[in-house]
Coordinates of C-alpha atoms and ligand atoms in Angstrom, one line a residue:
X29 CA -60.5 39.5 -59.5
X30 CA -59.1 42.1 -62.5
X31 CA -56.6 44.3 -61.8
X32 CA -58.8 47.2 -62.5
X33 CA -61.0 45.7 -59.1
X34 CA -57.5 44.8 -57.4
X35 CA -56.1 48.5 -57.7
X36 CA -60.0 50.1 -56.7
X37 CA -59.8 47.6 -53.8
X38 CA -56.5 48.4 -52.8
X39 CA -57.6 52.4 -52.8
X40 CA -60.8 51.9 -51.1
X41 CA -58.9 50.1 -48.0
X42 CA -55.9 52.7 -48.0
X43 CA -58.5 55.5 -47.9
X44 CA -60.2 53.1 -45.0
X45 CA -56.7 52.9 -43.3
X46 CA -56.3 56.2 -43.1
X47 CA -59.7 57.3 -42.1
X48 CA -59.6 54.8 -39.5
X49 CA -56.1 55.9 -37.8
X50 CA -57.1 59.4 -37.7
X51 CA -60.7 58.9 -36.8
X52 CA -59.0 57.0 -34.0
X53 CA -56.2 59.5 -33.4
X54 CA -58.8 62.3 -32.9
X55 CA -61.3 60.0 -30.8
X56 CA -58.5 59.2 -28.3
X57 CA -57.8 62.9 -28.0
X58 CA -61.5 63.5 -27.2
X59 CA -61.6 60.6 -24.2
X60 CA -63.9 58.8 -26.5
X61 CA -62.4 55.3 -25.7
X62 CA -64.8 53.0 -27.2
X63 CA -64.8 54.9 -30.8
X64 CA -61.1 55.3 -31.0
X65 CA -60.5 51.7 -30.2
X66 CA -62.8 50.9 -32.7
X67 CA -61.3 53.1 -35.1
X68 CA -58.0 52.0 -34.8
X69 CA -59.0 48.0 -35.1
X70 CA -60.6 48.7 -38.6
X71 CA -57.6 50.8 -39.4
X72 CA -55.9 48.1 -38.1
X73 CA -57.3 45.3 -40.4
X74 CA -57.7 47.8 -43.8
X75 CA -53.7 47.9 -43.1
X76 CA -52.9 44.5 -42.7
X77 CA -55.5 43.6 -46.0
X78 CA -53.9 45.7 -47.8
X79 CA -50.7 42.7 -48.2
X80 CA -53.4 41.0 -50.2
X81 CA -54.0 43.6 -52.9
X82 CA -50.4 44.5 -52.9
X83 CA -49.3 41.3 -53.6
X84 CA -51.8 40.9 -55.4
X85 CA -51.2 43.5 -57.7
X86 CA -47.2 42.6 -57.4
X87 CA -47.6 39.4 -59.3
X88 CA -49.3 41.9 -62.6
X89 CA -46.4 43.8 -62.7
X90 CA -44.3 46.0 -61.0
X91 CA -45.5 49.1 -62.1
X92 CA -49.0 48.9 -60.7
X93 CA -46.9 48.5 -56.5
X94 CA -44.0 50.5 -57.1
X95 CA -44.7 52.9 -54.6
X96 CA -47.2 50.6 -52.8
X97 CA -43.9 48.4 -52.1
X98 CA -41.1 51.2 -52.1
X99 CA -43.6 54.0 -49.4
X100 CA -46.6 52.8 -48.6
X101 CA -45.2 49.4 -47.2
X102 CA -42.9 50.5 -44.8
X103 CA -45.1 53.5 -43.6
X104 CA -47.9 51.5 -42.8
X105 CA -45.3 48.6 -41.3
X106 CA -44.1 51.8 -39.4
X107 CA -47.8 52.8 -38.2
X108 CA -48.5 49.1 -37.1
X109 CA -45.3 49.1 -35.0
X110 CA -46.1 52.5 -33.7
X111 CA -49.7 52.5 -32.9
X112 CA -50.6 48.9 -32.6
X113 CA -48.6 47.9 -28.5
X114 CA -49.4 51.3 -27.3
X115 CA -53.2 50.8 -27.9
X116 CA -52.5 47.3 -26.3
X117 CA -51.3 49.2 -23.2
X118 CA -53.9 52.0 -23.0
X119 CA -55.0 50.4 -19.8
X120 CA -56.5 53.8 -18.1
X121 CA -55.9 57.0 -20.2
X122 CA -56.8 56.4 -24.1
X123 CA -55.2 59.7 -24.6
X124 CA -51.7 58.3 -24.5
X125 CA -52.7 56.9 -27.5
X126 CA -53.8 59.8 -29.7
X127 CA -50.2 60.7 -30.8
X128 CA -49.3 57.3 -32.1
X129 CA -52.1 57.1 -34.0
X130 CA -52.3 60.1 -35.5
X131 CA -48.7 59.3 -36.8
X132 CA -50.2 56.2 -37.8
X133 CA -52.9 58.1 -39.8
X134 CA -50.4 60.4 -41.1
X135 CA -48.4 57.1 -42.2
X136 CA -51.0 55.9 -44.3
X137 CA -52.3 59.5 -45.6
X138 CA -49.4 60.1 -47.3
X139 CA -48.7 57.3 -48.5
X140 CA -51.9 57.4 -50.4
X141 CA -51.3 60.8 -51.7
X142 CA -47.7 59.8 -53.4
X143 CA -50.1 57.1 -54.9
X144 CA -53.2 59.7 -56.2
X145 CA -50.8 62.8 -56.6
X146 CA -47.9 61.0 -57.9
X147 CA -47.7 57.1 -59.3
X148 CA -45.8 55.6 -61.3
X149 CA -42.5 55.8 -61.7
X150 CA -42.0 55.5 -57.5
X151 CA -39.5 58.4 -56.7
X152 CA -37.2 59.8 -53.9
X153 CA -38.8 63.2 -54.1
X154 CA -41.9 61.9 -53.6
X155 CA -41.5 59.7 -50.7
X156 CA -38.9 62.2 -49.2
X157 CA -41.9 64.9 -49.2
X158 CA -44.4 62.3 -47.8
X159 CA -41.9 61.7 -44.9
X160 CA -41.7 65.6 -44.2
X161 CA -45.4 65.5 -44.2
X162 CA -46.0 62.7 -41.9
X163 CA -43.3 64.1 -39.5
X164 CA -44.5 67.9 -39.6
X165 CA -48.4 66.4 -39.0
X166 CA -46.9 64.4 -36.2
X167 CA -44.7 67.0 -34.3
X168 CA -48.0 69.9 -34.9
X169 CA -50.2 67.3 -33.3
X170 CA -48.1 66.4 -29.9
X171 CA -47.5 69.8 -29.4
X172 CA -51.2 70.5 -28.9
X173 CA -52.8 67.6 -27.3
X174 CA -50.0 66.5 -25.4
X175 CA -47.6 67.4 -22.8
X176 CA -45.5 69.5 -24.6
X177 CA -42.3 66.8 -26.4
X178 CA -38.7 67.4 -25.1
X179 CA -37.0 70.5 -26.6
X180 CA -34.6 68.1 -28.4
X181 CA -37.5 65.9 -29.6
X182 CA -39.2 68.9 -31.1
X183 CA -36.1 70.6 -33.0
X184 CA -34.9 66.8 -34.5
X185 CA -38.5 66.8 -35.4
X186 CA -38.2 70.2 -37.1
X187 CA -34.7 69.2 -38.8
X188 CA -36.0 65.6 -40.4
X189 CA -39.0 67.8 -41.8
X190 CA -37.2 70.6 -42.9
X191 CA -34.3 68.1 -44.8
X192 CA -36.9 65.9 -46.2
X193 CA -39.2 68.7 -47.5
X194 CA -36.2 71.0 -48.5
X195 CA -34.5 67.6 -50.8
X196 CA -38.0 66.2 -51.9
X197 CA -38.7 69.7 -53.4
X198 CA -35.3 70.3 -55.0
X199 CA -35.9 66.7 -56.6
X200 CA -39.2 67.1 -58.2
X201 CA -38.5 70.5 -59.5
X202 CA -35.1 69.6 -61.0
X203 CA -35.5 69.2 -65.1
X204 CA -36.9 65.9 -66.3
X205 CA -34.8 64.8 -69.1
X206 CA -35.5 66.8 -72.0
X207 CA -38.9 67.8 -73.2
X208 CA -40.5 67.1 -77.1
X209 CA -39.1 70.0 -78.5
X210 CA -41.6 70.9 -81.2
X211 CA -40.0 71.6 -84.6
X212 CA -40.7 74.2 -87.4
X213 CA -39.3 73.6 -90.6
X214 CA -40.1 74.0 -94.8
X215 CA -42.7 72.0 -95.8
X216 CA -41.3 70.3 -99.6
X217 CA -44.6 70.5 -101.5
X218 CA -43.3 69.1 -104.7
X219 CA -45.8 68.1 -107.1
X220 CA -46.4 64.5 -108.0
X221 CA -46.7 64.5 -111.7
X222 CA -48.6 62.7 -114.1
X223 CA -51.1 60.7 -111.6
X224 CA -54.3 61.5 -111.3
X225 CA -55.2 64.2 -108.1
X226 CA -58.6 64.7 -106.6
X227 CA -58.6 68.2 -105.4
X228 CA -60.8 69.5 -102.6
X229 CA -61.2 72.6 -100.5
X230 CA -62.1 72.3 -97.0
X231 CA -62.6 75.8 -95.6
X232 CA -63.7 75.1 -91.4
X233 CA -65.4 78.0 -89.7
X234 CA -68.2 79.0 -86.6
X235 CA -71.7 78.1 -88.0
X236 CA -75.1 76.7 -86.6
X237 CA -75.8 73.2 -87.7
X238 CA -78.8 71.3 -87.0
X239 CA -79.1 68.3 -84.6
X240 CA -82.0 66.3 -84.0
X241 CA -84.0 68.9 -85.0
X242 CA -82.0 71.7 -82.1
X243 CA -80.1 74.0 -83.7
X244 CA -76.5 74.1 -82.1
X245 CA -73.4 76.2 -82.3
X246 CA -70.3 74.3 -84.2
X247 CA -67.4 74.3 -86.0
X248 CA -67.2 73.1 -88.9
X249 CA -65.9 72.2 -92.8
X250 CA -67.8 73.5 -95.5
X251 CA -70.8 74.8 -92.2
X252 CA -71.5 70.9 -91.9
X253 CA -70.8 68.6 -89.3
X254 CA -69.5 66.2 -90.0
X255 CA -67.5 67.5 -93.0
X256 CA -67.3 66.8 -96.8
X257 CA -66.7 62.9 -97.0
X258 CA -63.7 63.2 -98.8
X259 CA -62.8 59.7 -101.2
X260 CA -60.3 58.6 -103.3
X261 CA -59.4 55.7 -105.1
X262 CA -55.8 53.8 -104.6
X263 CA -53.5 55.5 -106.6
X264 CA -54.7 58.8 -106.5
X265 CA -53.3 62.1 -105.0
X266 CA -55.2 63.7 -102.6
X267 CA -54.5 67.5 -102.7
X268 CA -57.1 69.0 -100.4
X269 CA -56.8 73.0 -99.0
X270 CA -57.4 74.3 -95.8
X271 CA -59.0 77.6 -95.3
X272 CA -59.8 79.0 -92.5
X273 CA -62.4 81.3 -92.4
X274 CA -62.8 82.3 -88.7
X275 CA -61.3 79.9 -85.8
X276 CA -59.8 81.9 -84.2
X277 CA -57.9 79.2 -82.2
X278 CA -56.6 78.2 -85.5
X279 CA -57.3 74.7 -87.4
X280 CA -55.1 72.2 -89.2
X281 CA -55.8 68.3 -90.7
X282 CA -55.0 65.6 -88.9
X283 CA -55.4 61.9 -91.2
X284 CA -56.6 60.0 -88.8
X285 CA -54.7 56.8 -88.9
X286 CA -53.8 57.5 -92.8
X287 CA -49.6 56.9 -92.6
X288 CA -48.7 60.4 -94.6
X289 CA -45.9 61.8 -94.9
X290 CA -44.7 63.5 -91.9
X291 CA -44.9 67.0 -93.2
X292 CA -48.2 66.2 -94.0
X293 CA -49.6 65.2 -90.6
X294 CA -51.3 68.2 -89.1
X295 CA -50.0 68.9 -86.0
X296 CA -49.4 72.2 -85.4
X297 CA -46.2 72.9 -83.4
X298 CA -44.9 69.9 -84.8
X299 CA -45.0 69.5 -88.4
X300 CA -46.7 72.9 -89.6
X301 CA -48.4 76.1 -87.7
X302 CA -51.9 76.2 -87.0
X303 CA -53.8 77.8 -90.3
X304 CA -55.2 81.2 -88.8
X305 CA -58.1 83.1 -89.7
X306 CA -57.8 84.0 -93.3
X307 CA -54.7 81.8 -93.9
X308 CA -54.3 78.4 -96.1
X309 CA -52.3 75.5 -96.7
X310 CA -52.4 73.0 -99.0
X311 CA -52.2 68.6 -97.8
X312 CA -50.9 66.5 -100.8
X313 CA -50.7 62.7 -100.3
X314 CA -50.7 59.7 -102.3
X315 CA -53.2 57.5 -101.5
X316 CA -51.8 54.6 -101.5
X317 CA -53.6 52.5 -98.3
X318 CA -57.2 51.6 -99.3
X319 CA -59.7 51.7 -96.1
X320 CA -61.9 53.7 -94.1
X321 CA -60.3 56.9 -92.4
X322 CA -61.2 60.4 -91.0
X323 CA -59.7 63.8 -91.2
X324 CA -60.1 66.6 -88.1
X325 CA -58.6 69.4 -86.8
X326 CA -55.2 68.9 -84.0
X327 CA -55.3 72.4 -83.4
X328 CA -57.0 73.3 -79.6
X329 CA -58.1 69.7 -80.6
X330 CA -60.2 68.4 -78.0
X331 CA -62.7 71.4 -78.2
X332 CA -62.5 71.5 -81.9
X333 CA -63.3 68.3 -82.6
X334 CA -65.8 68.1 -80.3
X335 CA -67.1 71.2 -82.1
X336 CA -67.3 70.1 -85.3
X337 CA -63.7 70.0 -87.0
X338 CA -63.6 66.6 -88.4
X339 CA -65.1 63.8 -91.6
X340 CA -64.8 61.1 -93.2
X341 CA -61.8 59.9 -95.9
X342 CA -62.4 56.4 -97.7
X343 CA -59.9 55.2 -99.7
X344 CA -61.3 52.3 -102.2
X345 CA -59.0 49.4 -104.2
X346 CA -61.5 50.6 -106.9
X347 CA -64.4 50.4 -108.6
X348 CA -67.4 49.6 -105.9
X349 CA -70.5 47.2 -106.7
X350 CA -73.1 47.3 -104.1
X351 CA -74.1 49.9 -101.4
X352 CA -70.8 51.6 -99.6
X353 CA -71.7 53.7 -96.2
X354 CA -69.6 55.2 -93.9
X355 CA -71.4 56.2 -90.2
X356 CA -69.1 58.3 -88.4
X357 CA -70.7 58.9 -84.6
X358 CA -70.1 61.5 -83.1
X359 CA -71.2 63.3 -79.9
X360 CA -72.1 67.3 -80.2
X361 CA -73.7 69.3 -78.2
X362 CA -74.4 66.2 -76.0
X363 CA -76.7 65.2 -78.8
X364 CA -75.4 62.5 -81.0
X365 CA -75.2 62.3 -84.6
X366 CA -75.4 61.1 -87.2
X367 CA -79.6 61.0 -87.0
X368 CA -80.8 57.6 -87.8
X369 CA -81.0 57.2 -91.6
X370 CA -83.9 54.3 -92.9
X371 CA -82.3 53.5 -97.0
X372 CA -84.1 50.2 -99.0
X373 CA -81.4 48.0 -100.3
X374 CA -82.2 45.4 -103.1
X375 CA -82.1 41.6 -101.1
X376 CA -78.2 39.9 -102.5
X377 CA -76.5 43.4 -102.8
X378 CA -73.7 43.3 -100.9
X379 CA -73.1 45.8 -98.4
X380 CA -70.1 47.4 -96.3
X381 CA -71.0 49.8 -93.4
X382 CA -68.4 51.5 -92.7
X383 CA -68.2 52.1 -88.9
X384 CA -66.2 55.7 -87.2
X385 CA -66.1 56.6 -83.8
X386 CA -65.1 60.6 -84.0
X387 CA -65.6 60.2 -80.2
X388 CA -63.2 60.7 -76.9
X389 CA -64.7 57.8 -75.6
X390 CA -65.9 54.3 -76.8
X391 CA -69.1 52.9 -78.0
X392 CA -70.4 49.8 -78.7
X393 CA -71.8 49.2 -82.2
X394 CA -74.6 46.4 -82.9
X395 CA -75.8 45.4 -86.3
X396 CA -79.2 43.6 -86.0
X397 CA -81.4 40.7 -88.6
X398 CA -77.7 39.9 -90.4
X399 CA -74.7 38.0 -89.7
X400 CA -71.6 39.9 -90.9
X401 CA -68.0 39.9 -90.8
X402 CA -65.5 42.0 -89.7
X403 CA -63.6 43.2 -92.8
X404 CA -61.1 45.5 -91.6
X405 CA -59.9 47.4 -88.3
X406 CA -58.6 50.8 -89.0
X407 CA -58.4 50.8 -92.7
X408 CA -56.0 47.3 -92.1
X409 CA -58.4 43.9 -94.1
X410 CA -58.4 41.1 -91.4
X411 CA -57.6 37.6 -92.4
X412 CA -60.0 34.4 -92.2
X413 CA -63.0 37.0 -91.1
X414 CA -65.9 34.4 -90.1
X415 CA -69.5 35.7 -89.9
X416 CA -70.7 36.6 -86.8
X417 CA -74.2 37.3 -85.4
X418 CA -76.2 38.8 -82.5
X419 CA -72.4 39.6 -81.0
X420 CA -71.5 43.8 -80.8
X421 CA -68.1 45.3 -81.3
X422 CA -66.3 48.5 -79.1
X423 CA -64.7 50.6 -81.0
X424 CA -62.2 52.8 -79.4
X425 CA -61.9 56.7 -79.7
X426 CA -60.8 57.4 -83.5
X427 CA -60.8 53.9 -84.7
X428 CA -62.3 52.4 -87.3
X429 CA -64.3 48.8 -88.2
X430 CA -65.8 47.6 -91.5
X431 CA -68.9 45.3 -91.2
X432 CA -69.5 43.5 -94.3
X433 CA -73.0 41.4 -95.5
X434 CA -75.0 41.2 -98.2
X435 CA -78.3 42.2 -97.8
X436 CA -81.6 40.0 -98.0
X437 CA -85.0 40.1 -98.0
X438 CA -85.6 41.0 -94.3
X439 CA -83.9 44.5 -93.3
X440 CA -80.9 45.2 -90.6
X441 CA -80.3 47.6 -88.0
X442 CA -77.3 49.5 -86.6
X443 CA -77.1 50.8 -83.0
X444 CA -74.5 52.8 -81.3
X445 CA -74.7 52.5 -77.7
X446 CA -78.6 51.6 -78.1
X447 CA -79.5 53.8 -80.4
X448 CA -80.7 53.0 -83.7
X449 CA -78.6 55.3 -86.3
X450 CA -79.2 53.1 -89.6
X451 CA -81.6 50.6 -90.7
X452 CA -83.4 48.9 -94.1
X453 CA -86.3 48.2 -92.9
X454 CA -88.5 47.7 -88.9
X455 CA -86.3 45.6 -86.8
X456 CA -87.5 45.0 -83.3
X457 CA -84.0 43.0 -81.7
X458 CA -83.4 44.2 -78.1
X459 CA -79.1 44.2 -78.8
X460 CA -77.9 45.1 -75.3
X461 CA -77.4 42.0 -74.0
X462 CA -75.7 40.6 -76.6
X463 CA -71.6 39.4 -76.5
X464 CA -68.5 41.5 -77.0
X465 CA -66.5 40.5 -79.7
X466 CA -62.9 40.3 -79.1
X467 CA -60.7 41.3 -82.0
X468 CA -57.7 39.3 -80.4
X469 CA -59.5 36.5 -81.0
X470 CA -61.2 36.8 -84.3
X471 CA -59.8 36.0 -87.5
X472 CA -56.6 33.9 -88.8
X473 CA -53.5 34.2 -87.2
X474 CA -50.3 35.0 -88.4
X475 CA -46.6 34.9 -87.4
X476 CA -45.1 38.0 -86.1
X477 CA -42.8 39.1 -88.5
X478 CA -40.0 40.0 -86.5
X479 CA -37.8 37.9 -84.4
X480 CA -36.3 40.9 -82.8
X481 CA -36.7 44.3 -81.6
X482 CA -34.1 46.8 -81.9
X483 CA -35.7 49.1 -78.7
X484 CA -38.3 48.9 -76.1
X485 CA -40.5 51.4 -74.4
X486 CA -42.8 51.3 -71.7
X487 CA -45.1 53.9 -70.8
X488 CA -47.0 53.8 -67.5
X489 CA -50.6 55.6 -67.9
X490 CA -51.5 57.1 -64.5
X491 CA -52.5 60.9 -63.2
X492 CA -50.7 62.7 -61.1
X493 CA -49.9 66.7 -59.6
X494 CA -48.4 68.5 -62.7
X495 CA -46.1 71.5 -60.9
X496 CA -43.7 72.6 -63.7
X497 CA -46.4 74.2 -65.7
X498 CA -47.4 78.3 -64.7
X499 CA -50.2 76.3 -62.5
X500 CA -50.6 72.9 -60.9
X501 CA -52.5 70.8 -62.5
X502 CA -54.4 67.2 -62.0
X503 CA -52.1 65.8 -65.9
X504 CA -52.5 62.6 -67.2
X505 CA -49.4 61.3 -67.5
X506 CA -47.2 58.8 -69.1
X507 CA -44.3 57.5 -66.7
X508 CA -45.5 59.7 -64.3
X509 CA -44.4 63.2 -66.3
X510 CA -47.2 65.8 -68.6
X511 CA -46.8 67.3 -71.7
X512 CA -44.6 68.6 -73.1
X513 CA -42.2 67.2 -70.5
X514 CA -42.5 63.6 -71.1
X515 CA -38.9 61.8 -72.9
X516 CA -39.5 61.8 -76.8
X517 CA -38.9 58.2 -78.3
X518 CA -36.1 58.6 -79.9
X519 CA -35.6 55.3 -83.0
X520 CA -33.2 54.9 -85.9
X521 CA -35.0 54.3 -89.3
X522 CA -35.5 50.6 -89.8
X523 CA -36.0 50.0 -86.1
X524 CA -38.8 47.5 -85.1
X525 CA -39.8 49.3 -81.8
X526 CA -41.6 47.1 -80.0
X527 CA -43.4 49.3 -76.8
X528 CA -45.9 48.2 -73.9
X529 CA -48.5 50.3 -72.8
X530 CA -49.4 49.6 -68.6
X531 CA -53.1 51.1 -67.7
X532 CA -52.6 52.3 -63.7
X533 CA -55.7 55.1 -63.7
X534 CA -59.2 54.5 -63.5
X535 CA -59.9 55.7 -67.0
X536 CA -59.9 53.8 -69.7
X537 CA -56.6 55.3 -72.6
X538 CA -57.6 55.7 -76.2
X539 CA -54.0 55.0 -77.1
X540 CA -52.4 56.2 -80.6
X541 CA -49.8 56.7 -82.3
X542 CA -49.5 59.3 -85.6
X543 CA -47.9 58.0 -89.0
X544 CA -47.6 53.8 -87.8
X545 CA -49.5 51.4 -87.5
X546 CA -48.5 49.0 -84.4
X547 CA -49.2 45.5 -84.7
X548 CA -50.5 43.8 -81.4
X549 CA -48.0 41.4 -79.9
X550 CA -50.2 41.0 -76.5
X551 CA -52.6 41.9 -73.9
X552 CA -52.7 40.9 -70.4
X553 CA -49.6 38.8 -71.3
X554 CA -51.9 36.5 -73.2
X555 CA -50.6 37.0 -77.1
X556 CA -52.9 37.9 -79.7
X557 CA -54.5 34.9 -81.4
X558 CA -56.3 36.4 -84.0
X559 CA -56.1 37.8 -87.8
X560 CA -53.0 39.9 -87.5
X561 CA -54.2 43.6 -85.6
X562 CA -52.4 46.7 -87.2
X563 CA -54.2 49.4 -85.4
X564 CA -53.6 53.0 -85.2
X565 CA -56.7 53.7 -81.9
X566 CA -56.7 50.9 -79.1
X567 CA -58.1 51.0 -76.1
X568 CA -56.0 50.2 -73.2
X569 CA -58.5 50.1 -70.4
X570 CA -57.6 50.2 -66.4
X571 CA -55.2 47.2 -65.1
X572 CA -54.6 46.5 -68.7
X573 CA -50.8 45.8 -70.0
X574 CA -50.8 46.0 -74.7
X575 CA -47.5 45.3 -75.9
X576 CA -47.4 46.3 -79.8
X577 CA -45.0 46.8 -82.1
X578 CA -44.3 48.6 -85.6
X579 CA -41.1 49.0 -87.8
X580 CA -40.0 52.5 -88.2
X581 CA -40.3 53.3 -91.8
X582 CA -41.6 56.4 -91.9
X583 CA -39.2 59.3 -90.8
X584 CA -39.8 62.4 -89.0
X585 CA -41.7 64.0 -85.9
X586 CA -45.0 62.0 -84.5
X587 CA -47.6 62.4 -82.0
X588 CA -47.7 59.5 -80.0
X589 CA -51.1 60.3 -77.5
X590 CA -54.0 59.1 -76.2
X591 CA -57.1 60.0 -78.3
X592 CA -59.8 60.5 -75.5
X593 CA -58.5 64.5 -76.5
X594 CA -59.2 66.1 -73.1
X595 CA -56.7 63.6 -71.4
X596 CA -54.3 64.7 -74.1
X597 CA -54.5 67.9 -73.9
X598 CA -53.9 67.6 -70.0
X599 CA -51.1 65.8 -70.3
X600 CA -51.7 62.4 -72.3
X601 CA -49.2 62.9 -75.4
X602 CA -45.6 62.7 -76.4
X603 CA -43.7 62.7 -79.3
X604 CA -41.5 59.8 -81.6
X605 CA -38.6 60.9 -83.1
X606 CA -36.3 59.9 -86.0
X607 CA -34.8 61.1 -89.2
Ligands
CU16 CU1 -56.8 58.6 -71.9

C-alpha cells in the first residue's frame, strides 16, 4: 500500500470507529440492544484495526503518525478499556453501557479532530483541548442519560474539563516563533553599462480576450493572454518596465525559475511594493542562464495569474537553428489555452517544444508520432538524455519541460490531458494509456556536489485550523502553522542547505523556492538515480517525502511556497532568509 492510501485507510477506520461508538451509545440509550451491540462491535474492530495502519505509517516516518501515537492511541485504548468489559457484562439492561460507549465515541472523535484540524506537529494544546472535549461531552451525556452521577464525579469532571480547556487554549493562542517579517528596502537599480540590453514594456490591465471562440473577462499584459513572449540571449541585460493601467489590487513581475537578484524578484511586501494603477516599476537583470521560464504577477497571485497576468520568458544560448516553439498551458475562465495550433515543418528540421504549465495543478503532456528527448527541465539541461517514445510527462504547476526531436516526413502531435494543442499534421494516436516518465530515473547520474550540509530543515505539509488571523480558517499548513506565522528558514551565505518536504495531506503540493534551483537528492528515501535534477517546481504528492538541497548563493528574503496558488493564499508560504 502506498503511504497516501495508508493515510486514507487510517482516516476511514477512524471515522468508522467514531461513528460506531457514538451510534452504539445512542442505540444503547434508546434500548435498541442488537443495534447497539452491532455498532459497538464494528467500532471495536475498527479501533483495533488502526493499530495496523498506524504501525505501517510509523515505519514510513514519524511525521505521518505523531498525533496518532501520542493522542489517538491513548484515547483509543481508553475507549476499548472502558467500553469493552462493560459490553461483556451488559446482560440485562443495555442502557447501562450507553455512557461508556459514548465516552469511547468522544475519545475517538476527539483524536480524529486533532488529526483533521491540527495535524503535525503533535502539541500539548491539541491534546489538552481533546481531553477537555471528551470529559465535557461525557459528563453532559451522563447527566442526560443516566441516573445523575454523584456530585463529586460531576465536579471532578467539570474541573478536569475547565483546566484542560484553559491550558490548551492558552498554549494554542500563545505566540509562536517570530513570523517572517516582510521588509521594505531601497532598490538599487544601477545601470549595467556597455552590455546589450533588451528593453520591453508590459502594461497590465483589465480586458476581454477570446478563448476557443468565447469572450472572457481577463487581466492581461498588453491586452493579451498569455502576455508577450520575452526573449533574450545569454549575456543580454533584460530591462522590463511594468505599468499598471487599472488592476486595482496591484501587479508585480516575478520571474518564475529565473534566479534573479532578490530586489528584482517581484514579491510584493517582501522585495518591493505592489505596482498600483498609474504606477510603474523597472526590472533589470542579466540573462545569464539559458532556458525556458515564465513571468507572472505575484500580487494577489492566485487571482492575478488565474485571470491571465503571465507570459513566457525564453533565454537562448545563441542564434537558433530549427523550430523553437513555446507552449504555455493555462486555464482561463474554465477554458483551456492555447487553442490547437497546426504548422508545417519540413523533414530534418530540429524542433524544441518548450512546455510550460502556468496553472495551479499538474498537467499530463504526450508527444505522439516521434521519438524525442527531454532536453531540459526547469531551464536546466539534463545530461545523458535518452530517446523516448510513447511516453507521457507530468509537469507540475509552474514547471517546464523542453522536448526535442528532429522532424520526419510523418507528422507529430502534442496532447495535454488528452486535448490536442499542437500538431504538424493529422496524427490519430491515442496517448491516454501511455506510461509516465519518472525524471528521477532519466539520464546520466552524477555525484552530488556536496558531502555535508550546513543546515537542514523539514517542512511537513498538511491542513489545519488557523486561529491566529482575524477569522478562523482551514489553512494549508507547514509544520502546523500558516502564513504569516511560519518561522522563516534562516541560513548563512554560502551554506549548503538540505530540506526535507513531507506531504501528510490528501492534496498535491507543487513546491517552489524563489531565487534558487534545488538539487533533488531523494524521493521516498530512494536516491535520485538519473541526470542531476535542478528544479524550481516539483510535485510533492500525498504521502511523499522529498529531500532536496541547494547552496545559499543568492542573498535576500525569498518566498518558499506551494505553487498551487490557492494553497499559498491559504497559508502555505514561508521565507528563506540570509544576507
Ligand atoms: Cu499546495
